[in-house]
Each structure stands twice: as C-alpha cells, then as structure tokens.
mmCIF file of C-alpha atoms and ligand atoms in Angstrom:
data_model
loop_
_atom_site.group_PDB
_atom_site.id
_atom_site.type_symbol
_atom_site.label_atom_id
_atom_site.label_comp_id
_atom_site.label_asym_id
_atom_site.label_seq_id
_atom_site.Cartn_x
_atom_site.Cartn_y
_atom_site.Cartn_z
ATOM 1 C CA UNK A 1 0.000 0.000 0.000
ATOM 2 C CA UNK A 2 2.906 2.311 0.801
ATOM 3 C CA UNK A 3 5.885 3.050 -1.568
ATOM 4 C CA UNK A 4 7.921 5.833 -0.078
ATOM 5 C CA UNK A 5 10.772 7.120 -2.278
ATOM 6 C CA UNK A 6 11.957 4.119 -4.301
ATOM 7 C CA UNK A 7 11.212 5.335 -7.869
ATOM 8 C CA UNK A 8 14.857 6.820 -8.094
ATOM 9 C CA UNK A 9 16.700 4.482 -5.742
ATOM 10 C CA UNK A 10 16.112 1.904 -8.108
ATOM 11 C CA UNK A 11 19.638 1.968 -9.678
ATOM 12 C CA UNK A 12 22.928 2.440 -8.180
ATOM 13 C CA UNK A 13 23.614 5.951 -8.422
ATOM 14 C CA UNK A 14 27.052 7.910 -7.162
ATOM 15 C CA UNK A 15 27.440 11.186 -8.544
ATOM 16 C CA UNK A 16 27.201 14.271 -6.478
ATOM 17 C CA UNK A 17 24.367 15.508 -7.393
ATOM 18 C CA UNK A 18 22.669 11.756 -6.882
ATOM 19 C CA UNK A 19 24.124 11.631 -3.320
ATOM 20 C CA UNK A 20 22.411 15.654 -2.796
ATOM 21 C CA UNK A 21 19.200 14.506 -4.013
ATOM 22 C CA UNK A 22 18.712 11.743 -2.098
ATOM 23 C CA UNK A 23 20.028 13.308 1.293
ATOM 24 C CA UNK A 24 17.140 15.389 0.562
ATOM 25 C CA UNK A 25 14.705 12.838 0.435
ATOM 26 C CA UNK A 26 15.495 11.182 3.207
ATOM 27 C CA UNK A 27 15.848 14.266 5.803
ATOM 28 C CA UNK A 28 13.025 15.875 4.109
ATOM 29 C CA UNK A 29 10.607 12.442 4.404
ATOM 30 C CA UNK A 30 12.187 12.361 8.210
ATOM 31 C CA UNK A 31 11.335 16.383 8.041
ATOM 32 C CA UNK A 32 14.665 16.884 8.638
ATOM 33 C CA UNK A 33 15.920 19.166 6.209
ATOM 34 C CA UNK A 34 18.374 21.920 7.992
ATOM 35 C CA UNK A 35 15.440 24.155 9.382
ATOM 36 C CA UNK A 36 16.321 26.961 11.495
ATOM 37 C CA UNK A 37 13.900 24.806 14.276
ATOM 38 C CA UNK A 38 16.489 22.090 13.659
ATOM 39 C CA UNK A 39 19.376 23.891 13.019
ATOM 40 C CA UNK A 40 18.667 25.568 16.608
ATOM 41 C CA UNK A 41 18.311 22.552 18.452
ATOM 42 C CA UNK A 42 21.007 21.150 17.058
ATOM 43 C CA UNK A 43 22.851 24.472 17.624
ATOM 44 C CA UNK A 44 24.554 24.364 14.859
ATOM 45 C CA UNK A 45 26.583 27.727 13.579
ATOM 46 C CA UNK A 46 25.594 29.506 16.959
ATOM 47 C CA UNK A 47 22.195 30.239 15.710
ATOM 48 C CA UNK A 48 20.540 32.663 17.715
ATOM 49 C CA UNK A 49 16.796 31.238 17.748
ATOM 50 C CA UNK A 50 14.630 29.138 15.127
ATOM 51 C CA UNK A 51 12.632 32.213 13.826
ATOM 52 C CA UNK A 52 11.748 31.946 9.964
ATOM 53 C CA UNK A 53 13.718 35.026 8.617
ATOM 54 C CA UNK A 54 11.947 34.942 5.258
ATOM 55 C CA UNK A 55 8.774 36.485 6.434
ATOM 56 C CA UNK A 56 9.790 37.838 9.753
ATOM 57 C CA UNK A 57 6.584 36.518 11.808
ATOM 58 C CA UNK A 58 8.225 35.753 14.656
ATOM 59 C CA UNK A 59 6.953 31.747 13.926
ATOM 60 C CA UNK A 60 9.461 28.993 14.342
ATOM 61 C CA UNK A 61 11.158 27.783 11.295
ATOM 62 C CA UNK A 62 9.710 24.389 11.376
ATOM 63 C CA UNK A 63 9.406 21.802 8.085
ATOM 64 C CA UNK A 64 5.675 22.193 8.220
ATOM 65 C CA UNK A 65 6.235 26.464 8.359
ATOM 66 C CA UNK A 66 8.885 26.417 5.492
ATOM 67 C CA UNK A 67 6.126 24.941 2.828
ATOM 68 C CA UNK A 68 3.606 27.576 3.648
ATOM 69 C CA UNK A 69 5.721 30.322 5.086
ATOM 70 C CA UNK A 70 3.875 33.801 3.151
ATOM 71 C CA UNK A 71 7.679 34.437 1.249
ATOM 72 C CA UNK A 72 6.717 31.316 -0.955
ATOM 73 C CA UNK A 73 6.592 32.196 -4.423
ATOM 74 C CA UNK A 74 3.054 30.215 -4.769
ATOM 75 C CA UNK A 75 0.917 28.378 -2.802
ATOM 76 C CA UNK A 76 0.597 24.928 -2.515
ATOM 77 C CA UNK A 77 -2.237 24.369 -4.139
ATOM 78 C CA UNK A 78 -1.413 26.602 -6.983
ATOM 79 C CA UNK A 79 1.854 24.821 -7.304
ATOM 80 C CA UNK A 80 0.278 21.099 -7.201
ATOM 81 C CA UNK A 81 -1.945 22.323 -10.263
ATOM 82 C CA UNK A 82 0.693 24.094 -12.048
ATOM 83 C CA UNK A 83 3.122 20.993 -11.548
ATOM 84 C CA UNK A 84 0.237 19.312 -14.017
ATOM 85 C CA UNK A 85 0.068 21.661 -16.849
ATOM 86 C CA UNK A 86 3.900 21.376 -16.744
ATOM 87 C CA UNK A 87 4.105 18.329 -16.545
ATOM 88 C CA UNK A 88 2.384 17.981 -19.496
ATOM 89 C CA UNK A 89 4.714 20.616 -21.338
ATOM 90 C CA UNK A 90 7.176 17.805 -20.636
ATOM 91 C CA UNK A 91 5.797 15.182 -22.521
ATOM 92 C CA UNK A 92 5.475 17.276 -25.106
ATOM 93 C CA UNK A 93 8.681 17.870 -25.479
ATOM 94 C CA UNK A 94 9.454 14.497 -25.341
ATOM 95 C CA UNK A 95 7.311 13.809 -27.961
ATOM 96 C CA UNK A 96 4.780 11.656 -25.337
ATOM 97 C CA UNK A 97 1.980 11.827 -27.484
ATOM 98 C CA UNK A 98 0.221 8.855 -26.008
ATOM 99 C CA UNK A 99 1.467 9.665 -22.240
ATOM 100 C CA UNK A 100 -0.450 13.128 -22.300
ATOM 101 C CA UNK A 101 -3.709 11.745 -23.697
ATOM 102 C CA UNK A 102 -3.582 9.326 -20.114
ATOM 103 C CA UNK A 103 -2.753 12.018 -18.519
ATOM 104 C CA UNK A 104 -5.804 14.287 -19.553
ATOM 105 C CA UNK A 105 -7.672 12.113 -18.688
ATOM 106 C CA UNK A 106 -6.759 11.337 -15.317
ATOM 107 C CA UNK A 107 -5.446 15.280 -14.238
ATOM 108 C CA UNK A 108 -8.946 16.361 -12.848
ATOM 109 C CA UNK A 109 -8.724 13.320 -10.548
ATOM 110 C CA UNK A 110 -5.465 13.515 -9.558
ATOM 111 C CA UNK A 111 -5.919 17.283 -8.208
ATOM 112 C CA UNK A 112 -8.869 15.920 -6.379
ATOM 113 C CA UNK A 113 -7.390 12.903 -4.796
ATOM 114 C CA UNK A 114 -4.583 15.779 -3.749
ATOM 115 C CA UNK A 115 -7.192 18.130 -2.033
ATOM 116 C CA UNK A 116 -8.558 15.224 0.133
ATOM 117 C CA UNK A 117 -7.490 14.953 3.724
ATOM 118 C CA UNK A 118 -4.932 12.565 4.459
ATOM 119 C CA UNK A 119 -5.334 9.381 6.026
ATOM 120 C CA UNK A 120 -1.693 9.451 7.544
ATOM 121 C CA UNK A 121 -1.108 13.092 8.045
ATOM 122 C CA UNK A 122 -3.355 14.635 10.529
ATOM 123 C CA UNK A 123 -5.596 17.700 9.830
ATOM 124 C CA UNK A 124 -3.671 17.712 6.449
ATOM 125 C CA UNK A 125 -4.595 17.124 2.581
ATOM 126 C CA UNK A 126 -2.971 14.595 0.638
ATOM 127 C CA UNK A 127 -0.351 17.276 -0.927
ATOM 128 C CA UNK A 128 1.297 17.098 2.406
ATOM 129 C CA UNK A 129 1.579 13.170 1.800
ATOM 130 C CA UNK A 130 3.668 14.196 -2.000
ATOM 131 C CA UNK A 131 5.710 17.028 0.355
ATOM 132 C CA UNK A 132 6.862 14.178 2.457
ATOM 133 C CA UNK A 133 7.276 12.047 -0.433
ATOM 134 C CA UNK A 134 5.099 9.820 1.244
ATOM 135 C CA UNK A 135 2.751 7.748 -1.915
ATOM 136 C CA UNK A 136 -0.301 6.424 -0.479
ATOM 137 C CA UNK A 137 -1.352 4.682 -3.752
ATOM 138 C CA UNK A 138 -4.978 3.273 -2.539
ATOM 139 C CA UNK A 139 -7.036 6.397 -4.360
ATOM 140 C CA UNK A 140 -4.472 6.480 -7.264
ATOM 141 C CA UNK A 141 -5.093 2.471 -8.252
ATOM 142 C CA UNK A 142 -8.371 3.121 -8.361
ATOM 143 C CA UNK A 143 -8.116 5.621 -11.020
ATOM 144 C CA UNK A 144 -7.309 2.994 -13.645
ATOM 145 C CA UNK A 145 -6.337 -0.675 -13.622
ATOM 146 C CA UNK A 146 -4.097 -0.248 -16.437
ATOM 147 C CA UNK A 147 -0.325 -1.002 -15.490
ATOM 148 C CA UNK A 148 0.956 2.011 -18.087
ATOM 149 C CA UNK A 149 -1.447 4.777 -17.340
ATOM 150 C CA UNK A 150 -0.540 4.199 -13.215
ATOM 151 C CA UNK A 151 2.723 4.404 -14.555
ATOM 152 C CA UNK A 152 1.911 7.463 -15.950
ATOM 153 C CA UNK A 153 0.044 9.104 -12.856
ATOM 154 C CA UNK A 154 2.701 8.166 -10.661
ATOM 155 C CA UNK A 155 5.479 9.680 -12.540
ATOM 156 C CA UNK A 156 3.261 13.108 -12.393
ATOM 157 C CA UNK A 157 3.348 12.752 -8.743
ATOM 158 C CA UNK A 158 7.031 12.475 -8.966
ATOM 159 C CA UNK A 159 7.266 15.643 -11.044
ATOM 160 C CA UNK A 160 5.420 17.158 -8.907
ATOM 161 C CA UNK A 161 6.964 16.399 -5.617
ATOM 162 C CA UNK A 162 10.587 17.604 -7.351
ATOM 163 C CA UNK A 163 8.589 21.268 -8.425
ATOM 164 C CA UNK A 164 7.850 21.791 -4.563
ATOM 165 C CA UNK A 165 11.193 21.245 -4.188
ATOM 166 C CA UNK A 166 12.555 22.964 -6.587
ATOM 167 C CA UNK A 167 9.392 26.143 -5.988
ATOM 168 C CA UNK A 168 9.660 25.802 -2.390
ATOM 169 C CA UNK A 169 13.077 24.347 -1.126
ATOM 170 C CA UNK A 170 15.649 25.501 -3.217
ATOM 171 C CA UNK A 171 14.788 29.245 -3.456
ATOM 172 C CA UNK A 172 14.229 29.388 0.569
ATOM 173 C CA UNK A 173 17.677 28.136 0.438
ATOM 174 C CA UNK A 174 19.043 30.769 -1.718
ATOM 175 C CA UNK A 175 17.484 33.390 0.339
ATOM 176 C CA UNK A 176 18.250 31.985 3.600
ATOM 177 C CA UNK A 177 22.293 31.951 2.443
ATOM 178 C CA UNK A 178 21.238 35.943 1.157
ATOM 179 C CA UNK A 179 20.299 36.647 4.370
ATOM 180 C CA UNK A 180 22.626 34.958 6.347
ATOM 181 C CA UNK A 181 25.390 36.567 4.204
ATOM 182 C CA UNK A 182 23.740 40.093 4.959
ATOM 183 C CA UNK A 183 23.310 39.366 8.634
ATOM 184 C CA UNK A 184 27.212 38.243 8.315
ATOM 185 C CA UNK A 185 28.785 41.480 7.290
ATOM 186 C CA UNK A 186 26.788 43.096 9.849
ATOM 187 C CA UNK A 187 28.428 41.028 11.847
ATOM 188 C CA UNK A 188 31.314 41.721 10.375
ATOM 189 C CA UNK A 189 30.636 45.670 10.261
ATOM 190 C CA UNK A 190 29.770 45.389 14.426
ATOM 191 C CA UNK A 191 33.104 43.965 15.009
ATOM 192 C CA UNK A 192 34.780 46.569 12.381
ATOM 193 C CA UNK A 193 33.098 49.455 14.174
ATOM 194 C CA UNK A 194 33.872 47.963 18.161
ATOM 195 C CA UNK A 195 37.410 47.406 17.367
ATOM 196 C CA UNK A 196 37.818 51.099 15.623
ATOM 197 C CA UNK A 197 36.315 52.567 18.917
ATOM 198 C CA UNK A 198 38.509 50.745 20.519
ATOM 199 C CA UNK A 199 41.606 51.810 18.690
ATOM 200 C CA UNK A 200 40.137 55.628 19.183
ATOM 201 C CA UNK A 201 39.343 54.679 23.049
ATOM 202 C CA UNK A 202 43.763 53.936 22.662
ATOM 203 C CA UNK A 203 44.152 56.887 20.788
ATOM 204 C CA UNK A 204 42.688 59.433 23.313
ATOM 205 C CA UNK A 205 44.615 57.579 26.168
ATOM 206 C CA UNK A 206 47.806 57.882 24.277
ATOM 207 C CA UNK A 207 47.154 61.616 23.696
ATOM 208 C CA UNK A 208 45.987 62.250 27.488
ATOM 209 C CA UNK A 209 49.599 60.404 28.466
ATOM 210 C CA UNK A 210 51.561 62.359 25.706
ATOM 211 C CA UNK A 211 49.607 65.424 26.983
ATOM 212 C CA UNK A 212 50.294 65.098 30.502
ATOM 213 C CA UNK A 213 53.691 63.935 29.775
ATOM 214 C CA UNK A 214 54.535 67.408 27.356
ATOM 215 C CA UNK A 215 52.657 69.344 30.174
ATOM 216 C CA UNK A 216 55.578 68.140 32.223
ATOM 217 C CA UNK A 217 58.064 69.199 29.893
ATOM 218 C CA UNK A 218 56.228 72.388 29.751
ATOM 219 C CA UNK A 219 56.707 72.594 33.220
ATOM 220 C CA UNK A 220 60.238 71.267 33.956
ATOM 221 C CA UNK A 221 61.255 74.146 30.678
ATOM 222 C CA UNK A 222 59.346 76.834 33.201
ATOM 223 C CA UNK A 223 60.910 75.712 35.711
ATOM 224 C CA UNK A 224 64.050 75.976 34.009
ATOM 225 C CA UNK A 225 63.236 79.136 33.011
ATOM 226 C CA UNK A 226 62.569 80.832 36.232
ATOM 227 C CA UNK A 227 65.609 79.120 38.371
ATOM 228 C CA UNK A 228 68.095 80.641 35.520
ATOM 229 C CA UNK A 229 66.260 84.382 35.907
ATOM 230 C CA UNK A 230 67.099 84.317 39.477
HETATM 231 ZN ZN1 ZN B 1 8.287 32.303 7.191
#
C-alpha cells in the first residue's frame, strides 16, 4: 500500500548531485531538512533562535512552516496544479503523445485525490503526503487498472513532488544563504566598528599620556626658566 521514495533508488547511483538529491529525500521524508527549528536545536553555527527570517513573523522555522511560510513564491495548491500543466509541457517535449492523452484524462482526478485529507497526516490534505514524499497509492489504483497509465500518474506525482522542491526548497535556500550573508557582514561591520572605537578609546589615552607627559616638559622648561632668571 505504501511506496515511499523508491522510484529513483532503483539503480545504483554515485554522482554528487545523486548523493544531494537523495540526502534530501530522506531528511526531508524524516522532516529533517536543515530548518532553522532544527538547526537551533542542534545548535549548529551559533544560531541565535529558530525564527523563519523569510517572512519575519516571529513563527518557528519548522518543516511544516517552510512549505507555507507567506515568502513562498506560490501556494501549494497553486503549485500542485501548475506541476500538471507542466508536466504535461514535458511530454510534449518528449514527444509523449500517447502519455499526455492518459494524462488528460486522469489530471482532474489527480488534483482531487490531492485536495482530500490525508489518512496518515493529521488535519492535512494529501499534498502534504507528496511534500513528504510519502505515496499512499490506494485512491491512485483506483483511477485505472491499467499497469501504463498508473505508470503514468505516478510519474506526475514524482514531477510534482521535485517542483515543490525545486518552488519551495531551493529558493528558501538561496534566500536563507542571502540573508545569512547580509546578517554576516553586519556582523562583520559590528566587530569593524567595536574594534575602531577601541583603537580611538587607545588613541585618546595615548594623547591624554603624551599630553600630561609634554605638560611636564612644559613645566620642567618653566621651571628651568625661572631658576636661571634668578
Ligand atoms: Zn516564514
């Protein structure tokens, strides 16, 4: 009944990017992709709380707020139905004549089976179950009994679990390492600024001690004056 994740395991893969991909899978079916709510807990890089910095709403940073957090490009929904219409676009390109008919005439159904609630996920629809990457294929199979077209709606499901990652995911990590690199030269600048008052905290000592010290001179020379005018 459930088939988490194995579509792309399937073959021995190595490369880099193969090894990326399915790191992400796994921490993001365990939800734990590098969150500032894990990445706090974990303290990791002296993270100073688990705050979402995206949309500054003072909510945690947890997997659930990263999919929905209001700096999204899109929303879920809109997303999951886009995904379709691209997905389409790609077997056109591929010249998967056959493949799109299938999949016109199951892509009504497959948005609906999406906006059910989900029988694993609490108080959530089944879009949460594709975020995971969590396929609960009991509604799907009963959309045809014909081995290639549930070929065909399960490779749209993959397609679109990879656009939420690529929609959602990736660009929160490109602005998160933005931000971060922002918040760094501040950093940076803080230091910058604390050391140069420092250095002009020196300064005025040295010219207090060089004052008092010429004062003396100043002094001794009067001094020197007025013993040789006696
Ligand atoms: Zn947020």
């Amino acid at each position: 009944m459930c088939d988490s994740n194995r579509t792309t395991f399937s073959k021995r893969q190595c490369s880099i990017e193969d090894t990326r991909e399915r790191s992400y899978r796994i921490k993001n079916l365990l939800k734990e992709l590098p969150t500032y709510e894990i990445l706090f807990k974990r303290d990791v890089n002296c993270i100073e709380d688990n705050l979402c910095m995206r949309c500054g709403k003072k909510e945690s940073e947890t997997w659930d707020h990263m999919w929905i957090c209001e700096d999204n490009e899109a929303t879920l929904d809109k997303i999951a139905r886009e995904s379709i219409r691209k997905f389409e676009e790609y077997l056109k390109d591929n010249d998967r004549i056959e493949d799109i008919s299938i999949l016109r005439d199951h892509n009504v159904n497959i948005i609906t089976i999406l906006e059910e609630p989900s029988n694993i996920l609490l108080r959530k629809c089944r879009i949460w179950e594709i975020l995971r990457g969590v396929f609960i294929n009991d509604r799907f199979n009963k959309l045809t009994n014909i081995k290639g077209e549930r070929y065909i709606i399960k490779e749209c499901w993959n397609f679109i679990y990879n656009e939420f990652k690529n929609r959602i995911w990736q660009p929160r990590c490109d602005e998160i390492a933005r931000l971060e690199q922002i918040i760094g030269i501040q950093k940076q600048d803080l230091k910058r600024k604390r050391k140069q008052e420092l250095n002009e905290e020196e300064d005025i000592t040295r010219d207090r001690l060089i004052g008092s010290i010429t004062d003396g001179i100043n002094i001794e020379y009067i001094w020197d004056l007025t013993t040789k005018t006696f």
